[in-house]
Tab-separated table of C-alpha atoms in Angstrom:
chain	number	residue	atom	x	y	z
O	1039	MET	CA	0.000	0.000	0.000
O	1040	ASP	CA	1.498	3.344	-1.041
O	1041	ARG	CA	1.234	6.578	0.940
O	1042	TRP	CA	-1.833	7.967	-0.861
O	1043	GLU	CA	-3.747	4.700	-0.490
O	1044	LYS	CA	-2.840	4.615	3.180
O	1045	PHE	CA	-3.807	8.262	3.710
O	1046	LEU	CA	-7.247	7.956	2.077
O	1047	ILE	CA	-8.097	4.706	3.854
O	1048	ASP	CA	-6.824	6.039	7.185
O	1049	VAL	CA	-8.831	9.287	7.042
O	1050	SER	CA	-12.032	7.494	6.027
O	1051	ASN	CA	-11.588	4.977	8.859
O	1052	LYS	CA	-10.964	7.870	11.233
O	1053	VAL	CA	-14.288	9.463	10.258
O	1054	VAL	CA	-16.172	6.168	10.432
O	1055	GLU	CA	-14.865	5.761	13.984
O	1056	GLY	CA	-16.319	9.159	14.922
O	1057	GLU	CA	-13.199	11.325	14.827
O	1058	LYS	CA	-12.948	14.711	13.110
O	1059	LEU	CA	-10.418	15.439	10.408
O	1060	SER	CA	-7.846	18.164	10.867
O	1061	ARG	CA	-7.708	21.159	8.533
O	1062	GLU	CA	-4.478	19.753	7.071
O	1063	GLU	CA	-6.122	16.401	6.318
O	1064	ALA	CA	-9.069	18.123	4.648
O	1065	LEU	CA	-6.697	20.168	2.495
O	1066	LYS	CA	-4.782	17.048	1.530
O	1067	ILE	CA	-8.023	15.420	0.328
O	1068	LEU	CA	-8.455	18.308	-2.119
O	1069	ARG	CA	-4.963	17.560	-3.467
O	1070	THR	CA	-5.567	13.868	-4.106
O	1071	PRO	CA	-3.778	12.882	-7.366
O	1072	ASP	CA	-6.020	12.046	-10.326
O	1073	GLU	CA	-5.103	8.369	-10.280
O	1074	TYR	CA	-6.530	8.013	-6.762
O	1075	ILE	CA	-9.908	9.638	-7.442
O	1076	ALA	CA	-11.717	6.289	-7.674
O	1077	LEU	CA	-10.346	5.297	-4.249
O	1078	LEU	CA	-11.308	8.695	-2.825
O	1079	VAL	CA	-14.887	8.240	-4.035
O	1080	TYR	CA	-14.972	4.745	-2.544
O	1081	CYS	CA	-13.745	6.053	0.822
O	1082	ALA	CA	-16.323	8.859	0.817
O	1083	GLN	CA	-19.044	6.390	-0.118
O	1084	LYS	CA	-17.988	4.194	2.806
O	1085	VAL	CA	-18.419	7.149	5.161
O	1086	LYS	CA	-21.823	7.915	3.662
O	1087	SER	CA	-22.889	4.287	4.236
O	1088	LYS	CA	-21.882	4.520	7.892
O	1089	PHE	CA	-24.059	7.541	8.693
O	1090	HIS	CA	-26.883	7.325	6.110
O	1091	GLU	CA	-28.951	4.795	4.189
O	1092	ALA	CA	-26.497	3.724	1.513
O	1093	ASN	CA	-29.062	2.819	-1.143
O	1094	LYS	CA	-31.335	5.849	-0.799
O	1095	ILE	CA	-31.232	9.214	-2.536
O	1096	GLU	CA	-33.497	12.146	-1.787
O	1097	LEU	CA	-34.965	14.389	-4.471
O	1098	CYS	CA	-35.723	18.026	-3.740
O	1099	SER	CA	-37.311	20.760	-5.813
O	1100	ILE	CA	-37.532	24.559	-5.627
O	1101	ILE	CA	-39.696	27.387	-6.889
O	1102	ASN	CA	-38.218	30.770	-7.760
O	1103	ALA	CA	-41.102	32.513	-6.016
O	1104	LYS	CA	-39.664	36.026	-6.327
O	1105	SER	CA	-37.124	36.812	-9.026
O	1106	GLY	CA	-34.603	39.570	-9.659
O	1107	ALA	CA	-34.419	43.221	-8.578
O	1108	CYS	CA	-32.275	42.179	-5.599
O	1109	SER	CA	-30.585	44.956	-3.636
O	1110	GLU	CA	-27.453	42.847	-3.019
O	1111	ASP	CA	-24.390	42.679	-5.287
O	1112	CYS	CA	-23.442	38.976	-5.092
O	1113	SER	CA	-21.048	38.585	-8.019
O	1114	PHE	CA	-22.305	35.146	-8.985
O	1115	CYS	CA	-26.007	36.005	-9.116
O	1116	ALA	CA	-28.149	36.898	-12.119
O	1117	GLN	CA	-30.819	38.374	-9.853
O	1118	SER	CA	-28.852	41.389	-8.590
O	1119	LYS	CA	-30.193	44.772	-9.689
O	1120	PHE	CA	-26.588	45.838	-10.285
O	1121	TYR	CA	-26.155	43.586	-13.324
O	1122	LYS	CA	-27.862	43.346	-16.708
O	1123	THR	CA	-28.702	39.692	-17.085
O	1124	PRO	CA	-31.192	37.715	-19.209
O	1125	ILE	CA	-33.691	36.779	-16.489
O	1126	ASN	CA	-37.330	37.394	-15.715
O	1127	VAL	CA	-38.012	39.896	-12.924
O	1128	TYR	CA	-41.220	39.577	-10.899
O	1129	PRO	CA	-42.534	40.057	-7.331
O	1130	LEU	CA	-43.655	37.253	-5.022
O	1131	VAL	CA	-45.922	34.959	-7.037
O	1132	PRO	CA	-49.527	34.281	-5.956
O	1133	GLU	CA	-50.326	31.560	-3.442
O	1134	GLU	CA	-51.841	29.414	-6.182
O	1135	GLU	CA	-48.541	29.294	-8.050
O	1136	ILE	CA	-46.606	28.273	-4.929
O	1137	VAL	CA	-49.113	25.482	-4.293
O	1138	GLU	CA	-48.898	24.333	-7.926
O	1139	GLY	CA	-45.130	24.138	-7.534
O	1140	ALA	CA	-45.605	21.836	-4.555
O	1141	TYR	CA	-47.802	19.566	-6.662
O	1142	ARG	CA	-45.087	19.408	-9.348
O	1143	ALA	CA	-42.501	18.533	-6.718
O	1144	VAL	CA	-44.686	15.669	-5.524
O	1145	GLU	CA	-45.007	14.446	-9.115
O	1146	PHE	CA	-41.213	14.457	-9.426
O	1147	GLY	CA	-41.025	12.220	-6.356
O	1148	ALA	CA	-39.400	14.918	-4.247
O	1149	ASN	CA	-39.256	14.712	-0.460
O	1150	ARG	CA	-38.636	18.463	-0.115
O	1151	TYR	CA	-39.955	21.602	-1.768
O	1152	CYS	CA	-38.253	24.943	-1.132
O	1153	VAL	CA	-39.882	28.331	-1.636
O	1154	VAL	CA	-37.068	30.716	-2.635
O	1155	LEU	CA	-37.215	34.517	-2.714
O	1156	SER	CA	-34.679	36.949	-4.134
O	1157	GLY	CA	-33.610	39.860	-1.961
O	1158	LYS	CA	-31.658	40.444	1.221
O	1159	SER	CA	-34.646	39.714	3.434
O	1160	ALA	CA	-38.321	38.947	2.940
O	1161	THR	CA	-40.701	41.686	4.086
O	1162	GLN	CA	-43.276	41.027	6.791
O	1163	GLU	CA	-45.979	40.989	4.120
O	1164	GLU	CA	-44.033	38.413	2.093
O	1165	VAL	CA	-43.465	36.266	5.183
O	1166	GLU	CA	-47.204	36.343	5.883
O	1167	ARG	CA	-48.004	35.297	2.315
O	1168	ILE	CA	-45.468	32.467	2.422
O	1169	LYS	CA	-46.945	31.381	5.756
O	1170	GLN	CA	-50.420	31.201	4.207
O	1171	SER	CA	-49.106	29.241	1.229
O	1172	VAL	CA	-47.327	26.728	3.459
O	1173	GLU	CA	-50.427	26.299	5.615
O	1174	ARG	CA	-52.458	25.550	2.514
O	1175	ILE	CA	-49.911	23.006	1.245
O	1176	LYS	CA	-49.710	21.269	4.614
O	1177	GLN	CA	-53.183	21.651	6.119
O	1178	VAL	CA	-55.603	22.089	3.212
O	1179	GLU	CA	-54.067	20.240	0.280
O	1180	LYS	CA	-52.278	17.848	2.674
O	1181	LEU	CA	-49.511	17.214	0.153
O	1182	PRO	CA	-46.956	14.549	1.104
O	1183	ILE	CA	-43.915	16.807	1.030
O	1184	ASN	CA	-41.705	18.776	3.424
O	1185	VAL	CA	-41.722	22.523	2.770
O	1186	CYS	CA	-38.547	24.586	3.202
O	1187	VAL	CA	-38.037	28.323	2.795
O	1188	SER	CA	-35.122	30.436	1.571
O	1189	ALA	CA	-35.928	34.108	2.130
O	1190	GLY	CA	-32.728	35.839	3.170
O	1191	THR	CA	-31.875	37.289	6.556
O	1192	LEU	CA	-34.982	36.557	8.607
O	1193	ASP	CA	-35.569	37.831	12.123
O	1194	GLU	CA	-36.815	35.705	15.002
O	1195	GLU	CA	-40.453	36.753	14.587
O	1196	SER	CA	-40.500	35.778	10.899
O	1197	LEU	CA	-38.839	32.448	11.582
O	1198	LYS	CA	-41.385	31.683	14.300
O	1199	LYS	CA	-44.252	32.425	11.898
O	1200	LEU	CA	-42.846	30.071	9.298
O	1201	LYS	CA	-42.264	27.383	11.899
O	1202	GLU	CA	-45.879	27.679	13.093
O	1203	ALA	CA	-47.048	27.264	9.497
O	1204	GLY	CA	-45.241	23.933	9.198
O	1205	VAL	CA	-41.822	24.903	7.848
O	1206	LYS	CA	-39.201	22.610	9.371
O	1207	ARG	CA	-36.082	23.650	7.469
O	1208	VAL	CA	-34.688	27.010	6.374
O	1209	ASN	CA	-32.034	27.488	3.693
O	1210	HIS	CA	-29.402	30.162	4.243
O	1211	ASN	CA	-26.117	29.730	2.378
O	1212	LEU	CA	-22.823	31.207	3.471
O	1213	GLU	CA	-21.691	30.551	-0.148
O	1214	ALA	CA	-17.982	30.964	0.643
O	1215	SER	CA	-15.425	31.161	3.436
O	1216	LYS	CA	-15.245	34.168	5.740
O	1217	SER	CA	-12.025	35.376	4.088
O	1218	PHE	CA	-13.221	34.977	0.481
O	1219	PHE	CA	-16.756	36.320	0.988
O	1220	PRO	CA	-15.829	40.053	0.742
O	1221	LYS	CA	-14.399	39.395	-2.728
O	1222	ILE	CA	-17.821	38.393	-4.063
O	1223	VAL	CA	-20.270	40.433	-1.936
O	1224	SER	CA	-20.007	43.976	-0.535
O	1225	THR	CA	-23.600	44.853	0.403
O	1226	HIS	CA	-23.843	42.517	3.383
O	1227	SER	CA	-21.408	40.624	5.575
O	1228	TRP	CA	-20.529	36.984	6.055
O	1229	GLU	CA	-21.032	37.489	9.799
O	1230	GLU	CA	-24.641	38.551	9.214
O	1231	ARG	CA	-25.397	35.318	7.411
O	1232	TYR	CA	-23.518	33.282	10.028
O	1233	GLU	CA	-25.608	34.827	12.819
O	1234	THR	CA	-28.798	34.107	10.869
O	1235	ILE	CA	-27.883	30.415	10.727
O	1236	LYS	CA	-27.345	30.410	14.488
O	1237	ARG	CA	-30.740	32.077	14.941
O	1238	ILE	CA	-32.410	29.429	12.781
O	1239	LYS	CA	-30.825	26.670	14.862
O	1240	ALA	CA	-31.730	28.356	18.167
O	1241	LEU	CA	-35.415	28.216	17.212
O	1242	GLY	CA	-35.238	24.474	16.614
O	1243	LEU	CA	-35.439	24.669	12.832
O	1244	SER	CA	-33.382	22.433	10.581
O	1245	THR	CA	-30.574	24.139	8.655
O	1246	CYS	CA	-29.703	23.885	4.956
O	1247	CYS	CA	-26.520	25.826	4.229
O	1248	GLY	CA	-24.312	25.484	1.183
O	1249	GLY	CA	-21.685	26.992	-1.039
O	1250	ILE	CA	-20.755	27.773	-4.625
O	1251	PHE	CA	-17.476	26.522	-6.036
O	1252	GLY	CA	-15.516	27.804	-9.025
O	1253	MET	CA	-15.665	31.514	-8.163
O	1254	GLY	CA	-11.891	31.815	-7.808
O	1255	GLU	CA	-11.683	30.594	-4.212
O	1256	SER	CA	-8.687	28.596	-2.993
O	1257	ASP	CA	-8.547	25.099	-1.521
O	1258	GLU	CA	-8.112	26.756	1.860
O	1259	ASP	CA	-11.356	28.678	1.343
O	1260	ARG	CA	-13.213	25.475	0.487
O	1261	VAL	CA	-11.929	23.724	3.582
O	1262	ASP	CA	-12.718	26.702	5.812
O	1263	LEU	CA	-16.335	26.688	4.581
O	1264	ALA	CA	-16.625	22.947	5.225
O	1265	LEU	CA	-15.204	23.314	8.730
O	1266	THR	CA	-17.551	26.216	9.494
O	1267	TYR	CA	-20.498	23.977	8.642
O	1268	GLN	CA	-18.947	21.234	10.767
O	1269	GLU	CA	-18.767	23.664	13.683
O	1270	LEU	CA	-22.387	24.780	13.145
O	1271	GLU	CA	-23.519	21.152	12.776
O	1272	VAL	CA	-25.778	22.021	9.859
O	1273	ASP	CA	-28.219	19.350	8.739
O	1274	SER	CA	-27.949	19.756	4.981
O	1275	ILE	CA	-25.254	21.132	2.664
O	1276	PRO	CA	-26.198	21.998	-0.927
O	1277	LEU	CA	-23.113	21.919	-3.159
O	1278	ASN	CA	-23.356	24.259	-6.142
O	1279	PHE	CA	-20.868	24.674	-8.972
O	1280	LEU	CA	-20.749	28.064	-10.611
O	1281	MET	CA	-22.638	28.409	-13.876
O	1282	PRO	CA	-21.125	31.674	-15.183
O	1283	ILE	CA	-23.893	34.048	-16.234
O	1284	GLU	CA	-23.395	36.732	-18.854
O	1285	GLY	CA	-23.570	40.186	-17.343
O	1286	THR	CA	-22.320	39.222	-13.886
O	1287	PRO	CA	-18.783	39.970	-12.621
O	1288	LEU	CA	-18.087	36.219	-12.612
O	1289	GLU	CA	-19.146	35.588	-16.212
O	1290	LYS	CA	-15.555	34.536	-16.990
O	1291	ALA	CA	-14.809	32.801	-13.678
O	1292	PRO	CA	-12.654	29.660	-13.853
O	1293	GLY	CA	-15.196	27.117	-12.636
O	1294	VAL	CA	-14.012	23.662	-11.592
O	1295	SER	CA	-13.151	20.507	-13.518
O	1296	PRO	CA	-15.059	17.240	-12.991
O	1297	LEU	CA	-12.249	15.674	-10.947
O	1298	GLU	CA	-11.883	18.836	-8.862
O	1299	ALA	CA	-15.622	18.719	-8.167
O	1300	LEU	CA	-15.331	15.102	-7.005
O	1301	ARG	CA	-12.557	16.096	-4.593
O	1302	ILE	CA	-14.729	18.903	-3.170
O	1303	ILE	CA	-17.714	16.587	-2.664
O	1304	ALA	CA	-15.515	13.948	-1.013
O	1305	MET	CA	-13.942	16.533	1.293
O	1306	PHE	CA	-17.364	17.779	2.407
O	1307	ARG	CA	-18.508	14.194	2.989
O	1308	LEU	CA	-15.476	13.418	5.139
O	1309	THR	CA	-15.621	16.666	7.139
O	1310	ASN	CA	-19.417	16.633	7.563
O	1311	PRO	CA	-20.273	12.920	7.666
O	1312	LYS	CA	-23.684	13.307	9.333
O	1313	ALA	CA	-24.899	16.134	7.078
O	1314	GLU	CA	-26.987	15.522	3.971
O	1315	LEU	CA	-24.958	16.458	0.898
O	1316	ARG	CA	-27.102	17.826	-1.961
O	1317	LEU	CA	-25.940	18.053	-5.556
O	1318	CYS	CA	-27.495	21.255	-6.830
O	1319	GLY	CA	-26.771	24.032	-9.314
O	1320	GLY	CA	-24.183	23.312	-11.980
O	1321	ARG	CA	-24.007	19.588	-11.269
O	1322	GLU	CA	-24.705	18.603	-14.893
O	1323	GLN	CA	-22.331	21.006	-16.634
O	1324	THR	CA	-19.496	20.555	-14.139
O	1325	LEU	CA	-19.516	16.822	-13.439
O	1326	ARG	CA	-20.568	15.667	-16.901
O	1327	ASP	CA	-19.724	11.937	-17.310
O	1328	PHE	CA	-18.534	11.758	-13.688
O	1329	TYR	CA	-21.943	12.588	-12.271
O	1330	GLY	CA	-22.679	9.003	-11.227
O	1331	MET	CA	-19.540	8.951	-9.077
O	1332	ALA	CA	-20.701	12.120	-7.346
O	1333	VAL	CA	-24.106	10.652	-6.581
O	1334	LEU	CA	-22.458	7.741	-4.761
O	1335	MET	CA	-21.103	10.217	-2.193
O	1336	ALA	CA	-24.231	12.359	-1.871
O	1337	ASN	CA	-27.614	12.051	-0.166
O	1338	ALA	CA	-29.764	14.168	-2.423
O	1339	MET	CA	-30.057	16.035	-5.679
O	1340	MET	CA	-32.150	18.939	-6.846
O	1341	VAL	CA	-34.517	18.195	-9.702
O	1342	GLY	CA	-36.799	20.284	-11.883
O	1343	GLY	CA	-34.445	23.212	-12.505
O	1344	TYR	CA	-32.735	25.951	-10.524
O	1345	LEU	CA	-33.467	29.613	-9.824
O	1346	THR	CA	-32.617	31.068	-13.219
O	1347	ARG	CA	-31.407	28.021	-15.166
O	1348	ALA	CA	-33.071	24.858	-16.437
O	1349	GLY	CA	-31.954	21.590	-14.872
O	1350	ARG	CA	-31.303	18.130	-16.210
O	1351	ASP	CA	-34.085	16.051	-17.753
O	1352	ILE	CA	-35.557	14.225	-14.761
O	1353	LYS	CA	-35.879	11.039	-16.818
O	1354	LYS	CA	-32.075	10.935	-16.973
O	1355	ASP	CA	-31.913	11.239	-13.194
O	1356	TYR	CA	-34.417	8.425	-12.789
O	1357	GLN	CA	-32.370	6.238	-15.148
O	1358	LEU	CA	-29.165	7.022	-13.271
O	1359	LEU	CA	-30.722	5.990	-9.973
O	1360	LYS	CA	-31.907	2.769	-11.589
O	1361	ASP	CA	-28.443	2.068	-13.000
O	1362	LEU	CA	-26.804	2.709	-9.608
O	1363	LYS	CA	-29.489	0.623	-7.873
O	1364	LEU	CA	-30.450	3.563	-5.694
O	1365	GLU	CA	-33.988	4.096	-4.457
O	1366	LYS	CA	-35.746	7.431	-4.136
O	1367	LEU	CA	-36.198	8.283	-0.485
O	1368	GLN	CA	-39.872	8.109	0.308
O	1369	VAL	CA	-41.371	11.150	1.963
O	1370	VAL	CA	-40.261	11.294	5.594
O	1371	PHE	CA	-41.994	14.035	7.552
O	1372	GLU	CA	-39.801	15.883	10.033
């Protein structure tokens, strides 16, 4: 056994036994030579099997319930008012449309449906309308799906309202490490988002917090984000790979290669073994023919499209699950 084989097997065994990896070990995972990628995926899959149902994959779906005209200047985002991008701009959609989106998610076989709003923070009126929509989905239509919300920096009162309506999980992404964040956003701080996640947790809500990779961040930045989520003990981590959008400051960003993406996914699996890893935006374009290997390390994938981009044909996802002998996770209410 050579040194790389020994390292990868040792770190995966360490995680399986309940120990945490050091920052140096996490960084080394991101520098795994190409010829050891298959072993790295195997080791990450072994860790997944220890802490999760190995043969199950969860599907989740979102609705872009309010699009564009955002006051924030996130360099990766097509919805910022600062950039001229080819997207539709509209206010919060009617309740009927949010409910219809939940029905589509159920048809896809999704276990989760997330209502997503553009903007720094939802207004009290918007929170009230989301609350009414969630109550209808849960109490009137009685749809077999978990409803999540992503509505920016929410205060305690707003979070309590959503929780009362039946929301169990709130999405709030840090997107990048504390040190890299100021290079992509100037209109709000990383600390503000970090404190929001702590507020979500304090109220007993489940947390879904992810990142975007390929924006020019370093390996150190990627590890620091993973270790922050380890510290926060977040429940779910959506992994997004930048899809450069014309008109944004990152339209010519480097992105990541398929093998680099596999290293990132494996590192997040090994540093956050109990968290659900979700393959989300950019998974198709970035991973390409390596997508099946990524799924072996993950718990979930987003289907039915993203905020401003179409997603992969769901029939292809169904076929992939069949080929990998993975079953769709049946709806489990939180």
